[in-house]
PDB file of C-alpha atoms in Angstrom:
ATOM      1  CA  MET W   1    -139.727 -46.507 -75.853  1.00 85.00           C
ATOM      2  CA  LYS W   2    -140.288 -48.587 -78.499  1.00 94.00           C
ATOM      3  CA  ILE W   3    -138.432 -48.220 -82.091  1.00 96.00           C
ATOM      4  CA  ASP W   4    -139.466 -49.861 -84.945  1.00 98.00           C
ATOM      5  CA  GLU W   5    -137.843 -50.634 -88.823  1.00 97.00           C
ATOM      6  CA  GLY W   6    -139.122 -49.651 -92.489  1.00 97.00           C
ATOM      7  CA  VAL W   7    -142.350 -48.361 -91.573  1.00 98.00           C
ATOM      8  CA  ARG W   8    -143.818 -47.235 -94.607  1.00 98.00           C
ATOM      9  CA  LEU W   9    -144.422 -43.019 -93.782  1.00 98.00           C
ATOM     10  CA  SER W  10    -147.703 -43.126 -97.323  1.00 98.00           C
ATOM     11  CA  ARG W  11    -149.699 -44.257 -94.682  1.00 96.00           C
ATOM     12  CA  PHE W  12    -148.734 -41.234 -92.022  1.00 97.00           C
ATOM     13  CA  THR W  13    -149.574 -38.404 -94.754  1.00 97.00           C
ATOM     14  CA  THR W  14    -152.098 -36.356 -96.426  1.00 97.00           C
ATOM     15  CA  LEU W  15    -150.993 -36.951-100.322  1.00 98.00           C
ATOM     16  CA  GLY W  16    -150.627 -40.854 -99.473  1.00 98.00           C
ATOM     17  CA  THR W  17    -146.686 -41.405-100.804  1.00 98.00           C
ATOM     18  CA  GLY W  18    -143.284 -41.595 -99.481  1.00 98.00           C
ATOM     19  CA  GLY W  19    -141.723 -45.248 -99.019  1.00 98.00           C
ATOM     20  CA  PRO W  20    -140.179 -46.192 -95.693  1.00 98.00           C
ATOM     21  CA  ALA W  21    -138.331 -44.863 -93.062  1.00 98.00           C
ATOM     22  CA  ARG W  22    -135.010 -46.501 -91.655  1.00 98.00           C
ATOM     23  CA  ALA W  23    -135.877 -45.889 -88.069  1.00 98.00           C
ATOM     24  CA  PHE W  24    -139.969 -45.057 -86.380  1.00 98.00           C
ATOM     25  CA  ALA W  25    -140.961 -44.103 -82.985  1.00 98.00           C
ATOM     26  CA  ARG W  26    -143.657 -42.688 -81.001  1.00 98.00           C
ATOM     27  CA  PRO W  27    -141.991 -40.689 -78.161  1.00 98.00           C
ATOM     28  CA  GLU W  28    -144.485 -40.207 -75.647  1.00 98.00           C
ATOM     29  CA  THR W  29    -142.179 -37.499 -73.265  1.00 98.00           C
ATOM     30  CA  VAL W  30    -139.360 -34.851 -73.276  1.00 98.00           C
ATOM     31  CA  GLU W  31    -136.972 -37.503 -71.916  1.00 98.00           C
ATOM     32  CA  GLU W  32    -138.484 -40.259 -74.811  1.00 98.00           C
ATOM     33  CA  LEU W  33    -137.680 -37.551 -77.303  1.00 98.00           C
ATOM     34  CA  GLN W  34    -134.495 -36.349 -76.464  1.00 98.00           C
ATOM     35  CA  SER W  35    -133.325 -40.393 -75.581  1.00 97.00           C
ATOM     36  CA  ALA W  36    -134.751 -41.205 -79.792  1.00 98.00           C
ATOM     37  CA  LEU W  37    -132.739 -37.844 -80.964  1.00 98.00           C
ATOM     38  CA  ARG W  38    -129.779 -38.940 -79.126  1.00 98.00           C
ATOM     39  CA  PHE W  39    -129.811 -42.921 -80.832  1.00 97.00           C
ATOM     40  CA  ALA W  40    -130.328 -40.826 -84.067  1.00 98.00           C
ATOM     41  CA  ARG W  41    -127.289 -39.812 -83.327  1.00 97.00           C
ATOM     42  CA  GLU W  42    -125.495 -42.342 -82.315  1.00 97.00           C
ATOM     43  CA  GLN W  43    -126.520 -44.210 -85.473  1.00 97.00           C
ATOM     44  CA  GLY W  44    -125.648 -41.760 -87.727  1.00 97.00           C
ATOM     45  CA  MET W  45    -128.655 -41.532 -88.948  1.00 97.00           C
ATOM     46  CA  PRO W  46    -131.097 -37.226 -89.820  1.00 97.00           C
ATOM     47  CA  ALA W  47    -134.101 -37.451 -87.951  1.00 98.00           C
ATOM     48  CA  ALA W  48    -137.651 -35.820 -87.719  1.00 97.00           C
ATOM     49  CA  ALA W  49    -141.184 -35.085 -87.037  1.00 98.00           C
ATOM     50  CA  LEU W  50    -143.679 -36.078 -89.268  1.00 97.00           C
ATOM     51  CA  GLY W  51    -146.284 -34.262 -87.776  1.00 96.00           C
ATOM     52  CA  LEU W  52    -149.893 -34.647 -89.593  1.00 97.00           C
ATOM     53  CA  GLY W  53    -147.912 -35.691 -92.698  1.00 97.00           C
ATOM     54  CA  SER W  54    -148.742 -32.280 -94.460  1.00 95.00           C
ATOM     55  CA  ASN W  55    -146.985 -29.965 -95.924  1.00 95.00           C
ATOM     56  CA  LEU W  56    -144.534 -32.972 -96.366  1.00 97.00           C
ATOM     57  CA  LEU W  57    -143.603 -34.838 -99.611  1.00 98.00           C
ATOM     58  CA  VAL W  58    -141.463 -38.260 -98.483  1.00 98.00           C
ATOM     59  CA  ALA W  59    -139.290 -39.779-100.870  1.00 98.00           C
ATOM     60  CA  ASP W  60    -140.804 -42.947-102.561  1.00 98.00           C
ATOM     61  CA  ASP W  61    -137.281 -44.362-101.459  1.00 98.00           C
ATOM     62  CA  GLY W  62    -137.902 -43.674 -98.282  1.00 98.00           C
ATOM     63  CA  PHE W  63    -136.110 -41.735 -95.401  1.00 98.00           C
ATOM     64  CA  GLU W  64    -132.534 -43.112 -94.544  1.00 98.00           C
ATOM     65  CA  GLY W  65    -133.606 -42.044 -90.863  1.00 98.00           C
ATOM     66  CA  LEU W  66    -135.162 -41.632 -87.730  1.00 98.00           C
ATOM     67  CA  ALA W  67    -139.047 -40.769 -88.758  1.00 98.00           C
ATOM     68  CA  LEU W  68    -141.166 -39.355 -85.363  1.00 98.00           C
ATOM     69  CA  LYS W  69    -144.265 -39.003 -84.502  1.00 98.00           C
ATOM     70  CA  LEU W  70    -145.137 -37.291 -80.936  1.00 98.00           C
ATOM     71  CA  GLY W  71    -147.965 -38.694 -78.796  1.00 98.00           C
ATOM     72  CA  GLY W  72    -148.700 -38.615 -75.064  1.00 98.00           C
ATOM     73  CA  GLU W  73    -147.682 -35.438 -73.513  1.00 98.00           C
ATOM     74  CA  LEU W  74    -146.332 -34.620 -76.451  1.00 98.00           C
ATOM     75  CA  ALA W  75    -149.851 -34.109 -78.317  1.00 98.00           C
ATOM     76  CA  GLN W  76    -152.093 -32.680 -75.521  1.00 98.00           C
ATOM     77  CA  VAL W  77    -152.958 -29.190 -74.904  1.00 98.00           C
ATOM     78  CA  ASP W  78    -154.117 -27.046 -72.014  1.00 98.00           C
ATOM     79  CA  VAL W  79    -154.772 -23.551 -71.052  1.00 98.00           C
ATOM     80  CA  GLN W  80    -153.218 -21.612 -68.353  1.00 95.00           C
ATOM     81  CA  GLY W  81    -155.312 -18.014 -68.256  1.00 97.00           C
ATOM     82  CA  GLU W  82    -154.482 -16.345 -71.952  1.00 98.00           C
ATOM     83  CA  VAL W  83    -152.259 -19.668 -72.145  1.00 98.00           C
ATOM     84  CA  LEU W  84    -152.617 -22.164 -75.150  1.00 98.00           C
ATOM     85  CA  ALA W  85    -149.762 -24.263 -74.022  1.00 98.00           C
ATOM     86  CA  ALA W  86    -150.340 -27.383 -76.176  1.00 98.00           C
ATOM     87  CA  GLY W  87    -147.909 -30.375 -77.520  1.00 98.00           C
ATOM     88  CA  GLY W  88    -145.283 -30.132 -80.404  1.00 98.00           C
ATOM     89  CA  GLY W  89    -147.788 -32.975 -81.799  1.00 98.00           C
ATOM     90  CA  ALA W  90    -150.537 -31.649 -80.614  1.00 98.00           C
ATOM     91  CA  PRO W  91    -153.101 -31.334 -84.206  1.00 98.00           C
ATOM     92  CA  ASN W  92    -153.960 -27.469 -84.519  1.00 98.00           C
ATOM     93  CA  ALA W  93    -158.033 -29.090 -84.548  1.00 97.00           C
ATOM     94  CA  VAL W  94    -157.576 -29.675 -81.238  1.00 98.00           C
ATOM     95  CA  ALA W  95    -155.781 -26.641 -80.011  1.00 98.00           C
ATOM     96  CA  LEU W  96    -158.462 -24.739 -81.618  1.00 98.00           C
ATOM     97  CA  HIS W  97    -161.256 -26.777 -79.897  1.00 98.00           C
ATOM     98  CA  ARG W  98    -159.212 -25.521 -76.547  1.00 98.00           C
ATOM     99  CA  ALA W  99    -158.848 -22.216 -77.094  1.00 98.00           C
ATOM    100  CA  ARG W 100    -162.988 -21.448 -77.971  1.00 98.00           C
ATOM    101  CA  ALA W 101    -163.687 -23.967 -75.489  1.00 98.00           C
ATOM    102  CA  ALA W 102    -161.627 -21.336 -73.348  1.00 98.00           C
ATOM    103  CA  GLY W 103    -162.778 -17.987 -74.770  1.00 98.00           C
ATOM    104  CA  LEU W 104    -159.527 -17.643 -75.907  1.00 98.00           C
ATOM    105  CA  GLY W 105    -159.863 -15.941 -79.480  1.00 98.00           C
ATOM    106  CA  GLY W 106    -156.485 -15.053 -81.622  1.00 98.00           C
ATOM    107  CA  PHE W 107    -156.254 -19.321 -82.761  1.00 98.00           C
ATOM    108  CA  GLU W 108    -159.267 -18.993 -85.320  1.00 98.00           C
ATOM    109  CA  PHE W 109    -156.741 -19.305 -88.541  1.00 97.00           C
ATOM    110  CA  ALA W 110    -154.850 -21.800 -87.753  1.00 97.00           C
ATOM    111  CA  CYS W 111    -158.506 -23.969 -88.051  1.00 96.00           C
ATOM    112  CA  ALA W 112    -157.033 -24.047 -92.552  1.00 93.00           C
ATOM    113  CA  ILE W 113    -153.811 -25.524 -91.447  1.00 95.00           C
ATOM    114  CA  PRO W 114    -153.693 -28.915 -90.827  1.00 93.00           C
ATOM    115  CA  GLY W 115    -151.173 -29.672 -88.855  1.00 96.00           C
ATOM    116  CA  THR W 116    -149.226 -29.769 -85.258  1.00 98.00           C
ATOM    117  CA  ALA W 117    -148.932 -26.806 -83.512  1.00 98.00           C
ATOM    118  CA  GLY W 118    -144.819 -27.664 -83.327  1.00 98.00           C
ATOM    119  CA  GLY W 119    -144.985 -28.322 -87.200  1.00 97.00           C
ATOM    120  CA  GLY W 120    -146.185 -24.974 -87.186  1.00 97.00           C
ATOM    121  CA  VAL W 121    -143.085 -23.381 -84.642  1.00 98.00           C
ATOM    122  CA  TRP W 122    -141.040 -25.209 -87.366  1.00 96.00           C
ATOM    123  CA  MET W 123    -142.151 -23.206 -90.781  1.00 95.00           C
ATOM    124  CA  ASN W 124    -143.917 -20.381 -89.050  1.00 97.00           C
ATOM    125  CA  ALA W 125    -147.522 -21.256 -90.623  1.00 96.00           C
ATOM    126  CA  GLY W 126    -149.581 -18.990 -91.674  1.00 96.00           C
ATOM    127  CA  ALA W 127    -153.572 -18.313 -93.318  1.00 94.00           C
ATOM    128  CA  TYR W 128    -155.912 -15.462 -93.701  1.00 94.00           C
ATOM    129  CA  GLY W 129    -153.462 -13.032 -92.065  1.00 93.00           C
ATOM    130  CA  GLY W 130    -152.268 -14.942 -89.289  1.00 96.00           C
ATOM    131  CA  ASP W 131    -149.204 -16.719 -88.384  1.00 97.00           C
ATOM    132  CA  TRP W 132    -147.475 -18.318 -85.630  1.00 98.00           C
ATOM    133  CA  SER W 133    -145.297 -15.255 -84.737  1.00 98.00           C
ATOM    134  CA  GLY W 134    -148.386 -13.133 -84.297  1.00 97.00           C
ATOM    135  CA  ILE W 135    -149.380 -15.441 -81.245  1.00 98.00           C
ATOM    136  CA  LEU W 136    -146.366 -18.014 -79.687  1.00 98.00           C
ATOM    137  CA  GLU W 137    -144.679 -16.708 -76.716  1.00 98.00           C
ATOM    138  CA  ARG W 138    -142.424 -19.703 -76.656  1.00 98.00           C
ATOM    139  CA  ALA W 139    -141.294 -22.955 -77.710  1.00 98.00           C
ATOM    140  CA  LEU W 140    -139.244 -26.255 -76.141  1.00 98.00           C
ATOM    141  CA  VAL W 141    -137.684 -27.103 -78.800  1.00 98.00           C
ATOM    142  CA  VAL W 142    -134.851 -30.851 -77.646  1.00 98.00           C
ATOM    143  CA  ASP W 143    -132.332 -32.017 -79.398  1.00 98.00           C
ATOM    144  CA  ALA W 144    -129.702 -34.786 -78.348  1.00 97.00           C
ATOM    145  CA  ASP W 145    -128.245 -33.238 -75.872  1.00 97.00           C
ATOM    146  CA  GLY W 146    -131.385 -31.342 -74.137  1.00 96.00           C
ATOM    147  CA  ALA W 147    -134.094 -28.822 -74.404  1.00 98.00           C
ATOM    148  CA  GLU W 148    -134.173 -25.567 -74.550  1.00 98.00           C
ATOM    149  CA  TRP W 149    -137.158 -22.955 -74.463  1.00 98.00           C
ATOM    150  CA  ARG W 150    -136.407 -20.112 -77.052  1.00 98.00           C
ATOM    151  CA  ALA W 151    -138.706 -16.990 -77.364  1.00 98.00           C
ATOM    152  CA  ALA W 152    -140.817 -16.682 -80.044  1.00 96.00           C
ATOM    153  CA  ASP W 153    -137.555 -13.336 -81.129  1.00 96.00           C
ATOM    154  CA  GLU W 154    -135.279 -16.596 -81.123  1.00 98.00           C
ATOM    155  CA  LEU W 155    -136.782 -19.003 -83.689  1.00 98.00           C
ATOM    156  CA  GLY W 156    -135.738 -16.658 -86.258  1.00 97.00           C
ATOM    157  CA  LEU W 157    -139.614 -16.508 -87.617  1.00 97.00           C
ATOM    158  CA  SER W 158    -140.376 -14.840 -91.255  1.00 96.00           C
ATOM    159  CA  TYR W 159    -142.777 -16.303 -93.869  1.00 95.00           C
ATOM    160  CA  ARG W 160    -143.303 -19.491 -93.597  1.00 94.00           C
ATOM    161  CA  HIS W 161    -138.963 -20.258 -92.139  1.00 96.00           C
ATOM    162  CA  SER W 162    -137.674 -20.645 -89.022  1.00 97.00           C
ATOM    163  CA  ASP W 163    -134.229 -20.953 -88.227  1.00 97.00           C
ATOM    164  CA  LEU W 164    -134.778 -24.635 -86.750  1.00 97.00           C
ATOM    165  CA  GLU W 165    -132.403 -27.264 -88.626  1.00 94.00           C
ATOM    166  CA  GLN W 166    -132.952 -30.861 -88.643  1.00 90.00           C
ATOM    167  CA  GLY W 167    -132.402 -33.232 -85.308  1.00 94.00           C
ATOM    168  CA  GLN W 168    -134.084 -30.253 -83.651  1.00 97.00           C
ATOM    169  CA  VAL W 169    -138.034 -30.989 -82.640  1.00 98.00           C
ATOM    170  CA  VAL W 170    -140.668 -29.022 -81.268  1.00 98.00           C
ATOM    171  CA  ALA W 171    -142.080 -30.463 -78.149  1.00 98.00           C
ATOM    172  CA  SER W 172    -144.205 -28.013 -76.495  1.00 98.00           C
ATOM    173  CA  VAL W 173    -145.295 -24.344 -77.777  1.00 98.00           C
ATOM    174  CA  GLU W 174    -147.005 -21.609 -75.504  1.00 98.00           C
ATOM    175  CA  PHE W 175    -149.044 -19.268 -77.465  1.00 98.00           C
ATOM    176  CA  ARG W 176    -150.783 -16.170 -75.857  1.00 98.00           C
ATOM    177  CA  LEU W 177    -153.739 -15.190 -76.746  1.00 98.00           C
ATOM    178  CA  SER W 178    -157.263 -13.027 -75.772  1.00 98.00           C
ATOM    179  CA  PRO W 179    -160.572 -13.572 -74.063  1.00 98.00           C
ATOM    180  CA  ARG W 180    -163.136 -13.529 -77.511  1.00 98.00           C
ATOM    181  CA  PRO W 181    -166.868 -15.215 -76.809  1.00 98.00           C
ATOM    182  CA  PRO W 182    -166.342 -18.865 -77.815  1.00 98.00           C
ATOM    183  CA  SER W 183    -169.859 -17.857 -79.993  1.00 98.00           C
ATOM    184  CA  GLU W 184    -167.235 -15.024 -82.041  1.00 98.00           C
ATOM    185  CA  ILE W 185    -164.778 -17.763 -82.097  1.00 98.00           C
ATOM    186  CA  LYS W 186    -167.088 -20.037 -83.531  1.00 98.00           C
ATOM    187  CA  ALA W 187    -168.653 -18.077 -86.179  1.00 98.00           C
ATOM    188  CA  ILE W 188    -165.166 -16.304 -87.100  1.00 98.00           C
ATOM    189  CA  VAL W 189    -163.674 -19.780 -87.928  1.00 98.00           C
ATOM    190  CA  ALA W 190    -166.921 -21.069 -89.279  1.00 98.00           C
ATOM    191  CA  GLU W 191    -166.490 -18.066 -91.727  1.00 97.00           C
ATOM    192  CA  LEU W 192    -162.591 -18.759 -92.310  1.00 97.00           C
ATOM    193  CA  GLN W 193    -163.924 -22.634 -93.329  1.00 96.00           C
ATOM    194  CA  ALA W 194    -166.292 -21.949 -95.798  1.00 96.00           C
ATOM    195  CA  GLN W 195    -163.717 -19.519 -97.523  1.00 95.00           C
ATOM    196  CA  ARG W 196    -161.281 -22.648 -97.898  1.00 95.00           C
ATOM    197  CA  LYS W 197    -163.822 -25.250 -98.896  1.00 95.00           C
ATOM    198  CA  ALA W 198    -165.037 -22.864-101.817  1.00 95.00           C
ATOM    199  CA  ALA W 199    -161.323 -22.152-102.548  1.00 94.00           C
ATOM    200  CA  GLN W 200    -159.682 -25.215-102.139  1.00 96.00           C
ATOM    201  CA  PRO W 201    -159.769 -29.129-102.328  1.00 95.00           C
ATOM    202  CA  THR W 202    -160.411 -29.994 -98.978  1.00 93.00           C
ATOM    203  CA  ASN W 203    -161.719 -33.261 -99.749  1.00 93.00           C
ATOM    204  CA  LYS W 204    -158.548 -34.993-101.383  1.00 96.00           C
ATOM    205  CA  ARG W 205    -155.376 -35.443-100.856  1.00 97.00           C
ATOM    206  CA  THR W 206    -153.173 -33.280-100.968  1.00 98.00           C
ATOM    207  CA  TYR W 207    -150.155 -32.141 -98.578  1.00 96.00           C
ATOM    208  CA  GLY W 208    -151.473 -28.174 -99.516  1.00 94.00           C
ATOM    209  CA  SER W 209    -149.676 -25.824-100.234  1.00 96.00           C
ATOM    210  CA  VAL W 210    -147.118 -26.241-102.749  1.00 97.00           C
ATOM    211  CA  PHE W 211    -145.268 -22.926-103.637  1.00 98.00           C
ATOM    212  CA  LYS W 212    -144.855 -20.270-101.637  1.00 97.00           C
ATOM    213  CA  ASN W 213    -146.362 -16.755-102.379  1.00 96.00           C
ATOM    214  CA  PRO W 214    -143.452 -14.764-104.422  1.00 96.00           C
ATOM    215  CA  ASP W 215    -143.002 -11.113-104.149  1.00 94.00           C
ATOM    216  CA  HIS W 216    -145.437 -10.453-107.331  1.00 95.00           C
ATOM    217  CA  GLU W 217    -149.034  -9.058-107.826  1.00 96.00           C
ATOM    218  CA  LEU W 218    -149.860 -11.964-108.438  1.00 96.00           C
ATOM    219  CA  SER W 219    -150.417 -15.305-105.784  1.00 97.00           C
ATOM    220  CA  ALA W 220    -148.455 -19.107-106.522  1.00 98.00           C
ATOM    221  CA  GLY W 221    -151.838 -20.298-107.018  1.00 98.00           C
ATOM    222  CA  ARG W 222    -153.112 -17.216-109.554  1.00 98.00           C
ATOM    223  CA  MET W 223    -149.675 -17.426-111.202  1.00 98.00           C
ATOM    224  CA  LEU W 224    -150.025 -21.098-111.988  1.00 98.00           C
ATOM    225  CA  GLU W 225    -153.255 -21.156-113.385  1.00 98.00           C
ATOM    226  CA  ALA W 226    -152.529 -18.334-115.590  1.00 98.00           C
ATOM    227  CA  CYS W 227    -149.958 -21.186-116.810  1.00 98.00           C
ATOM    228  CA  GLY W 228    -152.448 -23.269-118.007  1.00 98.00           C
ATOM    229  CA  LEU W 229    -151.773 -25.256-115.646  1.00 98.00           C
ATOM    230  CA  LYS W 230    -155.296 -26.498-113.348  1.00 98.00           C
ATOM    231  CA  GLY W 231    -155.581 -30.388-113.827  1.00 98.00           C
ATOM    232  CA  HIS W 232    -152.399 -30.895-115.583  1.00 98.00           C
ATOM    233  CA  ARG W 233    -151.841 -34.567-114.376  1.00 98.00           C
ATOM    234  CA  ILE W 234    -148.479 -36.745-115.099  1.00 98.00           C
ATOM    235  CA  GLY W 235    -148.747 -40.265-113.614  1.00 98.00           C
ATOM    236  CA  GLY W 236    -150.855 -40.485-110.700  1.00 98.00           C
ATOM    237  CA  ALA W 237    -150.673 -36.955-109.879  1.00 98.00           C
ATOM    238  CA  GLN W 238    -152.825 -33.828-110.927  1.00 98.00           C
ATOM    239  CA  ILE W 239    -152.795 -30.001-110.176  1.00 98.00           C
ATOM    240  CA  SER W 240    -156.131 -29.068-108.708  1.00 98.00           C
ATOM    241  CA  PRO W 241    -158.959 -27.958-110.371  1.00 97.00           C
ATOM    242  CA  ARG W 242    -159.723 -26.021-108.164  1.00 96.00           C
ATOM    243  CA  HIS W 243    -156.261 -24.193-106.630  1.00 97.00           C
ATOM    244  CA  ALA W 244    -153.060 -24.313-108.561  1.00 98.00           C
ATOM    245  CA  ASN W 245    -151.040 -24.485-106.162  1.00 98.00           C
ATOM    246  CA  PHE W 246    -152.087 -27.713-104.473  1.00 98.00           C
ATOM    247  CA  ILE W 247    -151.378 -31.110-106.219  1.00 98.00           C
ATOM    248  CA  GLU W 248    -153.793 -33.862-105.773  1.00 98.00           C
ATOM    249  CA  ASN W 249    -153.153 -37.286-105.341  1.00 98.00           C
ATOM    250  CA  ALA W 250    -155.520 -38.379-107.763  1.00 97.00           C
ATOM    251  CA  ASP W 251    -155.282 -42.223-108.722  1.00 96.00           C
ATOM    252  CA  ASP W 252    -151.734 -43.717-106.447  1.00 97.00           C
ATOM    253  CA  ALA W 253    -149.757 -41.181-106.984  1.00 98.00           C
ATOM    254  CA  ARG W 254    -146.225 -42.100-106.144  1.00 98.00           C
ATOM    255  CA  SER W 255    -143.870 -38.235-104.625  1.00 98.00           C
ATOM    256  CA  ALA W 256    -141.907 -38.843-108.618  1.00 98.00           C
ATOM    257  CA  ASP W 257    -145.190 -37.637-109.956  1.00 98.00           C
ATOM    258  CA  ALA W 258    -145.814 -34.279-107.913  1.00 98.00           C
ATOM    259  CA  ILE W 259    -141.311 -33.576-108.498  1.00 98.00           C
ATOM    260  CA  ALA W 260    -142.516 -33.550-111.621  1.00 98.00           C
ATOM    261  CA  LEU W 261    -145.498 -31.097-111.889  1.00 98.00           C
ATOM    262  CA  MET W 262    -143.956 -28.732-109.456  1.00 98.00           C
ATOM    263  CA  ALA W 263    -141.291 -28.841-111.716  1.00 98.00           C
ATOM    264  CA  GLU W 264    -143.330 -28.088-115.007  1.00 98.00           C
ATOM    265  CA  ALA W 265    -144.606 -25.425-112.559  1.00 98.00           C
ATOM    266  CA  ARG W 266    -141.620 -24.029-111.492  1.00 98.00           C
ATOM    267  CA  ARG W 267    -140.062 -23.963-116.048  1.00 97.00           C
ATOM    268  CA  ARG W 268    -144.094 -22.702-116.398  1.00 97.00           C
ATOM    269  CA  ALA W 269    -143.692 -19.617-113.761  1.00 98.00           C
ATOM    270  CA  TRP W 270    -140.233 -19.105-114.956  1.00 98.00           C
ATOM    271  CA  GLU W 271    -140.636 -19.030-118.651  1.00 97.00           C
ATOM    272  CA  GLN W 272    -144.024 -16.956-118.503  1.00 97.00           C
ATOM    273  CA  PHE W 273    -143.258 -14.473-115.639  1.00 97.00           C
ATOM    274  CA  GLY W 274    -139.727 -14.817-114.674  1.00 97.00           C
ATOM    275  CA  VAL W 275    -140.540 -15.625-111.417  1.00 97.00           C
ATOM    276  CA  GLU W 276    -138.648 -18.837-109.707  1.00 97.00           C
ATOM    277  CA  LEU W 277    -141.015 -20.026-107.268  1.00 98.00           C
ATOM    278  CA  GLN W 278    -139.622 -21.404-103.841  1.00 97.00           C
ATOM    279  CA  HIS W 279    -141.627 -24.881-102.140  1.00 97.00           C
ATOM    280  CA  GLU W 280    -143.110 -24.368 -99.210  1.00 96.00           C
ATOM    281  CA  VAL W 281    -143.974 -28.288 -99.072  1.00 96.00           C
ATOM    282  CA  GLN W 282    -140.883 -29.204 -96.789  1.00 95.00           C
ATOM    283  CA  PHE W 283    -138.382 -32.586 -98.118  1.00 97.00           C
ATOM    284  CA  LEU W 284    -137.845 -35.916 -96.592  1.00 97.00           C
ATOM    285  CA  GLY W 285    -135.253 -38.610 -98.081  1.00 97.00           C
ATOM    286  CA  PRO W 286    -133.980 -37.946-101.872  1.00 96.00           C
ATOM    287  CA  VAL W 287    -136.539 -35.709-102.912  1.00 94.00           C
ATOM    288  CA  GLU W 288    -134.999 -33.077-104.989  1.00 93.00           C
ATOM    289  CA  LEU W 289    -136.038 -30.711-108.041  1.00 95.00           C
ATOM    290  CA  PRO W 290    -134.458 -29.631-111.181  1.00 93.00           C
ATOM    291  CA  PRO W 291    -132.805 -26.692-111.455  1.00 93.00           C
ATOM    292  CA  ILE W 292    -134.831 -24.228-113.842  1.00 92.00           C
ATOM    293  CA  ALA W 293    -132.808 -24.278-117.110  1.00 85.00           C
ATOM    294  CA  ARG W 294    -132.372 -20.180-117.535  1.00 80.00           C
TER     295      ARG W 294
END
């Protein structure tokens, strides 16, 4: 397996920002993935899987570690009875297509999540009332010491969270689904996609939802809209005029522009509502939000 140096990560993120990775590899088997993670540990480097680059903000200075793009058997999808088996790097769109073809329902909500099966485990991804914890049977977690299957209740899944740590990568996922006519699955997906297209900037470069929804009567998006932030711009990044919980790459944005917008959004939400918004997007490299002035 080839390990490259200085690969710019902006080409692998949906926002299109971010500097180079110190090391970059494309493992295609569990053995190659474990080998890559051992290499990173021996070099004293952190390691992280990129998925499809959504829900990810990479520092402009890059990532002083090993960035992994899973391929080969680590991105394949198979159906075994009522179990949908997906590699950690398998796009959710591919997994959903295979589920529909096999007449298996329960994964329809994932049509609104432009990521991978493994990335979904990492953050217990969810949308439209469903999430990974509701359908996940087990996941194969790999680190430098080996590979271990973990049941859903061993992963610490909660709202947009798992107990997985840096240096651990999900190589394979098994979902327990239920029989459903393909025509019904298609209709459900079409309705959800129409809702998403009407409410979100699906034709813009974003990294998905910026903040987790707080324990409040208003969602993060509604709260930031009430703060007058729709369309607010810093540098080449702007808060979406369509949905205030999305940041768009409007014109050659940098990650620093997105961070500045996030900091301003958190400041206004705190001042107007007394709510400290928590970011949903994952950071890679030296990226940090400044504390809120209280």
